[in-house]
Amino acid sequence: MSRIGKLPVAIPAGVSITFENGLLTVKGAKGTLTQQVVGDIEIKLEGAEAHVLNTGKTADSNAKHGLYRALLHNMVVGVTEGYKKTLKVNGVGWKVAKQGAKVVLNVGFSHPVDFAEPAGVKLECPSANEIVVSGIDKTLVGQTAANIRKIRVPEPYHGYGIAYSDEVIERKEGKTGGKGKK
């Protein structure tokens, strides 16, 4: 039995959960999320808690037990609070700006890079060196932030690149200029 899967998911006020024909739907103040549930997994609602039950005895259903409980919890948090990731742009003369439904990045290339805002995600640029990715779907917010970071991955010598705000970039020493040679 999954240690995570057997934990109940608390349902806050204002959130409704329905599970019909393998489709899990969570509605809240910020929006609606759906997730297809496959395998021998059932979701029971008891008062202000939701329980994810494993009705099968296969290794596949045991593996998915904790997965669907975690997905349900992420959906409940998403429709109540939402998710947010912050990216920092570090480089000489590098800057970002929001123009309509896209973010224009000047990050050391010979041309600016346009990144279109995907559906379900909101991009903001509170400063010239910061991008905030927010939305209700945790996987979509995380993937969008990873796609922006992939445009210019941080390098270890000067620290230039697009990094998460809480990311620590391990710095390398670089060349020593031929010390020790005669």
PDB file of C-alpha atoms in Angstrom:
ATOM      1  CA  MET A   1       0.000   0.000   0.000  1.00  0.00           C
ATOM      2  CA  SER A   2       1.249   3.431  -0.908  1.00  0.00           C
ATOM      3  CA  ARG A   3       2.142   5.658   2.024  1.00  0.00           C
ATOM      4  CA  ILE A   4       1.159   8.759   0.062  1.00  0.00           C
ATOM      5  CA  GLY A   5      -1.900   7.175  -1.561  1.00  0.00           C
ATOM      6  CA  LYS A   6      -3.579   6.296   1.723  1.00  0.00           C
ATOM      7  CA  LEU A   7      -3.475   9.881   3.019  1.00  0.00           C
ATOM      8  CA  PRO A   8      -6.772  11.775   2.637  1.00  0.00           C
ATOM      9  CA  VAL A   9      -6.956  15.005   0.644  1.00  0.00           C
ATOM     10  CA  ALA A  10      -8.648  17.855   2.520  1.00  0.00           C
ATOM     11  CA  ILE A  11     -11.326  19.648   0.505  1.00  0.00           C
ATOM     12  CA  PRO A  12     -11.485  23.351   1.425  1.00  0.00           C
ATOM     13  CA  ALA A  13     -14.702  25.354   1.331  1.00  0.00           C
ATOM     14  CA  GLY A  14     -15.623  26.479  -2.169  1.00  0.00           C
ATOM     15  CA  VAL A  15     -14.040  23.467  -3.897  1.00  0.00           C
ATOM     16  CA  SER A  16     -16.139  20.739  -5.509  1.00  0.00           C
ATOM     17  CA  ILE A  17     -14.763  17.387  -6.674  1.00  0.00           C
ATOM     18  CA  THR A  18     -16.571  14.980  -9.020  1.00  0.00           C
ATOM     19  CA  PHE A  19     -15.426  11.568 -10.249  1.00  0.00           C
ATOM     20  CA  GLU A  20     -17.442   9.972 -13.040  1.00  0.00           C
ATOM     21  CA  ASN A  21     -16.424   7.416 -15.685  1.00  0.00           C
ATOM     22  CA  GLY A  22     -12.729   7.767 -14.883  1.00  0.00           C
ATOM     23  CA  LEU A  23     -12.734  11.567 -15.194  1.00  0.00           C
ATOM     24  CA  LEU A  24     -11.749  13.568 -12.118  1.00  0.00           C
ATOM     25  CA  THR A  25     -12.950  17.192 -12.087  1.00  0.00           C
ATOM     26  CA  VAL A  26     -11.976  19.777  -9.474  1.00  0.00           C
ATOM     27  CA  LYS A  27     -13.720  23.185  -9.472  1.00  0.00           C
ATOM     28  CA  GLY A  28     -12.682  26.123  -7.351  1.00  0.00           C
ATOM     29  CA  ALA A  29     -12.480  29.888  -7.180  1.00  0.00           C
ATOM     30  CA  LYS A  30      -9.598  30.158  -9.670  1.00  0.00           C
ATOM     31  CA  GLY A  31     -10.929  27.710 -12.278  1.00  0.00           C
ATOM     32  CA  THR A  32     -11.569  24.089 -13.210  1.00  0.00           C
ATOM     33  CA  LEU A  33      -9.078  21.250 -13.712  1.00  0.00           C
ATOM     34  CA  THR A  34      -9.719  17.759 -15.088  1.00  0.00           C
ATOM     35  CA  GLN A  35      -7.639  14.572 -14.995  1.00  0.00           C
ATOM     36  CA  GLN A  36      -8.264  11.210 -16.651  1.00  0.00           C
ATOM     37  CA  VAL A  37      -7.849   8.357 -14.141  1.00  0.00           C
ATOM     38  CA  VAL A  38      -6.904   4.965 -15.581  1.00  0.00           C
ATOM     39  CA  GLY A  39      -6.515   1.643 -13.828  1.00  0.00           C
ATOM     40  CA  ASP A  40      -8.147   0.261 -10.704  1.00  0.00           C
ATOM     41  CA  ILE A  41      -8.289   3.569  -8.849  1.00  0.00           C
ATOM     42  CA  GLU A  42     -11.433   5.028  -7.292  1.00  0.00           C
ATOM     43  CA  ILE A  43     -12.011   8.313  -5.503  1.00  0.00           C
ATOM     44  CA  LYS A  44     -14.495   8.505  -2.651  1.00  0.00           C
ATOM     45  CA  LEU A  45     -15.731  11.717  -1.091  1.00  0.00           C
ATOM     46  CA  GLU A  46     -16.459  11.653   2.645  1.00  0.00           C
ATOM     47  CA  GLY A  47     -17.418  15.004   4.114  1.00  0.00           C
ATOM     48  CA  ALA A  48     -14.540  17.457   3.710  1.00  0.00           C
ATOM     49  CA  GLU A  49     -12.049  14.764   2.630  1.00  0.00           C
ATOM     50  CA  ALA A  50     -11.367  12.792  -0.528  1.00  0.00           C
ATOM     51  CA  HIS A  51      -9.860   9.315  -0.373  1.00  0.00           C
ATOM     52  CA  VAL A  52      -8.036   7.659  -3.263  1.00  0.00           C
ATOM     53  CA  LEU A  53      -8.657   3.899  -3.163  1.00  0.00           C
ATOM     54  CA  ASN A  54      -6.682   1.165  -4.895  1.00  0.00           C
ATOM     55  CA  THR A  55      -9.207  -1.539  -5.893  1.00  0.00           C
ATOM     56  CA  GLY A  56      -6.740  -3.693  -7.861  1.00  0.00           C
ATOM     57  CA  LYS A  57      -3.893  -5.913  -6.772  1.00  0.00           C
ATOM     58  CA  THR A  58      -1.575  -5.384  -9.740  1.00  0.00           C
ATOM     59  CA  ALA A  59       1.798  -3.652  -9.624  1.00  0.00           C
ATOM     60  CA  ASP A  60       0.458  -1.047 -12.086  1.00  0.00           C
ATOM     61  CA  SER A  61      -2.438  -0.047  -9.851  1.00  0.00           C
ATOM     62  CA  ASN A  62      -0.155   0.021  -6.803  1.00  0.00           C
ATOM     63  CA  ALA A  63       2.189   2.387  -8.645  1.00  0.00           C
ATOM     64  CA  LYS A  64      -0.658   4.706  -9.679  1.00  0.00           C
ATOM     65  CA  HIS A  65      -2.227   4.854  -6.215  1.00  0.00           C
ATOM     66  CA  GLY A  66       0.170   7.497  -4.861  1.00  0.00           C
ATOM     67  CA  LEU A  67       0.367   9.257  -8.235  1.00  0.00           C
ATOM     68  CA  TYR A  68      -3.346  10.011  -8.439  1.00  0.00           C
ATOM     69  CA  ARG A  69      -3.489  11.108  -4.796  1.00  0.00           C
ATOM     70  CA  ALA A  70      -0.653  13.574  -5.466  1.00  0.00           C
ATOM     71  CA  LEU A  71      -2.343  14.799  -8.667  1.00  0.00           C
ATOM     72  CA  LEU A  72      -5.632  15.298  -6.801  1.00  0.00           C
ATOM     73  CA  HIS A  73      -3.862  17.265  -4.058  1.00  0.00           C
ATOM     74  CA  ASN A  74      -2.083  19.450  -6.664  1.00  0.00           C
ATOM     75  CA  MET A  75      -5.411  20.127  -8.392  1.00  0.00           C
ATOM     76  CA  VAL A  76      -7.069  21.204  -5.120  1.00  0.00           C
ATOM     77  CA  VAL A  77      -4.165  23.533  -4.284  1.00  0.00           C
ATOM     78  CA  GLY A  78      -4.181  24.894  -7.841  1.00  0.00           C
ATOM     79  CA  VAL A  79      -7.856  25.888  -7.885  1.00  0.00           C
ATOM     80  CA  THR A  80      -7.630  27.496  -4.425  1.00  0.00           C
ATOM     81  CA  GLU A  81      -4.188  29.178  -4.327  1.00  0.00           C
ATOM     82  CA  GLY A  82      -2.559  28.643  -7.731  1.00  0.00           C
ATOM     83  CA  TYR A  83       1.102  28.069  -8.527  1.00  0.00           C
ATOM     84  CA  LYS A  84       3.904  30.502  -9.285  1.00  0.00           C
ATOM     85  CA  LYS A  85       7.511  30.179 -10.451  1.00  0.00           C
ATOM     86  CA  THR A  86       9.941  33.088 -10.677  1.00  0.00           C
ATOM     87  CA  LEU A  87      12.860  33.201 -13.104  1.00  0.00           C
ATOM     88  CA  LYS A  88      15.852  35.564 -12.877  1.00  0.00           C
ATOM     89  CA  VAL A  89      17.725  36.756 -15.969  1.00  0.00           C
ATOM     90  CA  ASN A  90      21.427  37.378 -15.320  1.00  0.00           C
ATOM     91  CA  GLY A  91      23.741  38.806 -17.990  1.00  0.00           C
ATOM     92  CA  VAL A  92      25.316  42.067 -19.106  1.00  0.00           C
ATOM     93  CA  GLY A  93      22.705  44.031 -21.057  1.00  0.00           C
ATOM     94  CA  TRP A  94      20.151  41.207 -20.824  1.00  0.00           C
ATOM     95  CA  LYS A  95      16.528  42.156 -20.290  1.00  0.00           C
ATOM     96  CA  VAL A  96      12.987  40.881 -20.688  1.00  0.00           C
ATOM     97  CA  ALA A  97       9.748  42.727 -21.438  1.00  0.00           C
ATOM     98  CA  LYS A  98       6.107  41.759 -21.833  1.00  0.00           C
ATOM     99  CA  GLN A  99       4.535  42.791 -25.150  1.00  0.00           C
ATOM    100  CA  GLY A 100       0.909  41.774 -25.461  1.00  0.00           C
ATOM    101  CA  ALA A 101       0.582  37.998 -25.080  1.00  0.00           C
ATOM    102  CA  LYS A 102       4.302  37.297 -25.378  1.00  0.00           C
ATOM    103  CA  VAL A 103       7.546  37.925 -23.551  1.00  0.00           C
ATOM    104  CA  VAL A 104      10.461  39.338 -25.544  1.00  0.00           C
ATOM    105  CA  LEU A 105      13.849  38.187 -24.240  1.00  0.00           C
ATOM    106  CA  ASN A 106      17.117  39.929 -25.107  1.00  0.00           C
ATOM    107  CA  VAL A 107      19.534  37.369 -23.696  1.00  0.00           C
ATOM    108  CA  GLY A 108      22.791  37.683 -25.605  1.00  0.00           C
ATOM    109  CA  PHE A 109      21.710  36.448 -29.029  1.00  0.00           C
ATOM    110  CA  SER A 110      21.963  38.562 -32.171  1.00  0.00           C
ATOM    111  CA  HIS A 111      18.163  38.764 -32.182  1.00  0.00           C
ATOM    112  CA  PRO A 112      15.421  39.029 -29.545  1.00  0.00           C
ATOM    113  CA  VAL A 113      13.615  35.796 -28.660  1.00  0.00           C
ATOM    114  CA  ASP A 114       9.799  35.859 -28.486  1.00  0.00           C
ATOM    115  CA  PHE A 115       8.100  33.453 -26.069  1.00  0.00           C
ATOM    116  CA  ALA A 116       4.324  33.196 -26.527  1.00  0.00           C
ATOM    117  CA  GLU A 117       2.113  32.884 -23.466  1.00  0.00           C
ATOM    118  CA  PRO A 118       0.528  29.388 -23.467  1.00  0.00           C
ATOM    119  CA  ALA A 119      -3.163  28.938 -22.651  1.00  0.00           C
ATOM    120  CA  GLY A 120      -3.750  28.547 -18.921  1.00  0.00           C
ATOM    121  CA  VAL A 121      -0.537  30.327 -17.915  1.00  0.00           C
ATOM    122  CA  LYS A 122       0.060  33.993 -17.144  1.00  0.00           C
ATOM    123  CA  LEU A 123       3.491  35.532 -17.763  1.00  0.00           C
ATOM    124  CA  GLU A 124       4.540  38.770 -16.052  1.00  0.00           C
ATOM    125  CA  CYS A 125       7.726  40.838 -16.074  1.00  0.00           C
ATOM    126  CA  PRO A 126       7.773  42.934 -12.876  1.00  0.00           C
ATOM    127  CA  SER A 127      11.329  44.096 -13.639  1.00  0.00           C
ATOM    128  CA  ALA A 128      13.742  43.957 -16.575  1.00  0.00           C
ATOM    129  CA  ASN A 129      15.495  40.905 -15.087  1.00  0.00           C
ATOM    130  CA  GLU A 130      12.556  38.883 -13.766  1.00  0.00           C
ATOM    131  CA  ILE A 131       9.836  36.659 -15.236  1.00  0.00           C
ATOM    132  CA  VAL A 132       6.926  35.346 -13.158  1.00  0.00           C
ATOM    133  CA  VAL A 133       5.032  32.301 -14.471  1.00  0.00           C
ATOM    134  CA  SER A 134       1.685  31.663 -12.737  1.00  0.00           C
ATOM    135  CA  GLY A 135      -1.381  29.500 -13.235  1.00  0.00           C
ATOM    136  CA  ILE A 136      -3.607  26.847 -11.663  1.00  0.00           C
ATOM    137  CA  ASP A 137      -2.067  23.745 -13.295  1.00  0.00           C
ATOM    138  CA  LYS A 138       1.176  22.810 -11.532  1.00  0.00           C
ATOM    139  CA  THR A 139       2.571  20.751 -14.412  1.00  0.00           C
ATOM    140  CA  LEU A 140       1.822  23.438 -16.998  1.00  0.00           C
ATOM    141  CA  VAL A 141       3.404  26.188 -14.868  1.00  0.00           C
ATOM    142  CA  GLY A 142       6.503  24.075 -14.249  1.00  0.00           C
ATOM    143  CA  GLN A 143       6.870  23.050 -17.897  1.00  0.00           C
ATOM    144  CA  THR A 144       6.455  26.632 -19.117  1.00  0.00           C
ATOM    145  CA  ALA A 145       9.121  27.843 -16.667  1.00  0.00           C
ATOM    146  CA  ALA A 146      11.439  25.031 -17.814  1.00  0.00           C
ATOM    147  CA  ASN A 147      10.885  25.969 -21.472  1.00  0.00           C
ATOM    148  CA  ILE A 148      11.792  29.610 -20.749  1.00  0.00           C
ATOM    149  CA  ARG A 149      14.881  28.525 -18.784  1.00  0.00           C
ATOM    150  CA  LYS A 150      15.935  26.283 -21.688  1.00  0.00           C
ATOM    151  CA  ILE A 151      16.322  29.338 -23.948  1.00  0.00           C
ATOM    152  CA  ARG A 152      19.524  30.257 -22.099  1.00  0.00           C
ATOM    153  CA  VAL A 153      20.605  27.738 -19.418  1.00  0.00           C
ATOM    154  CA  PRO A 154      22.861  29.233 -16.704  1.00  0.00           C
ATOM    155  CA  GLU A 155      26.560  28.660 -17.304  1.00  0.00           C
ATOM    156  CA  PRO A 156      28.960  27.965 -14.410  1.00  0.00           C
ATOM    157  CA  TYR A 157      31.781  30.448 -15.143  1.00  0.00           C
ATOM    158  CA  HIS A 158      30.055  33.853 -15.051  1.00  0.00           C
ATOM    159  CA  GLY A 159      26.581  32.780 -13.947  1.00  0.00           C
ATOM    160  CA  TYR A 160      24.947  34.178 -17.087  1.00  0.00           C
ATOM    161  CA  GLY A 161      21.619  32.654 -18.044  1.00  0.00           C
ATOM    162  CA  ILE A 162      17.992  32.275 -17.031  1.00  0.00           C
ATOM    163  CA  ALA A 163      17.678  30.564 -13.648  1.00  0.00           C
ATOM    164  CA  TYR A 164      14.941  29.886 -11.117  1.00  0.00           C
ATOM    165  CA  SER A 165      14.931  32.469  -8.329  1.00  0.00           C
ATOM    166  CA  ASP A 166      15.800  29.838  -5.706  1.00  0.00           C
ATOM    167  CA  GLU A 167      18.334  27.982  -7.889  1.00  0.00           C
ATOM    168  CA  VAL A 168      21.959  27.895  -6.775  1.00  0.00           C
ATOM    169  CA  ILE A 169      24.413  27.924  -9.673  1.00  0.00           C
ATOM    170  CA  GLU A 170      27.666  26.191  -8.752  1.00  0.00           C
ATOM    171  CA  ARG A 171      30.466  28.397  -9.994  1.00  0.00           C
ATOM    172  CA  LYS A 172      33.701  27.068 -11.472  1.00  0.00           C
ATOM    173  CA  GLU A 173      37.080  28.702 -11.051  1.00  0.00           C
ATOM    174  CA  GLY A 174      38.050  29.042 -14.695  1.00  0.00           C
ATOM    175  CA  LYS A 175      41.536  29.318 -16.118  1.00  0.00           C
ATOM    176  CA  THR A 176      44.416  30.086 -13.802  1.00  0.00           C
ATOM    177  CA  GLY A 177      46.712  31.699 -16.378  1.00  0.00           C
ATOM    178  CA  GLY A 178      49.447  29.052 -16.517  1.00  0.00           C
ATOM    179  CA  LYS A 179      50.588  29.124 -12.898  1.00  0.00           C
ATOM    180  CA  GLY A 180      53.206  26.539 -12.072  1.00  0.00           C
ATOM    181  CA  LYS A 181      54.788  26.374 -15.554  1.00  0.00           C
ATOM    182  CA  LYS A 182      58.422  27.279 -16.163  1.00  0.00           C
TER     183      LYS A 182
END
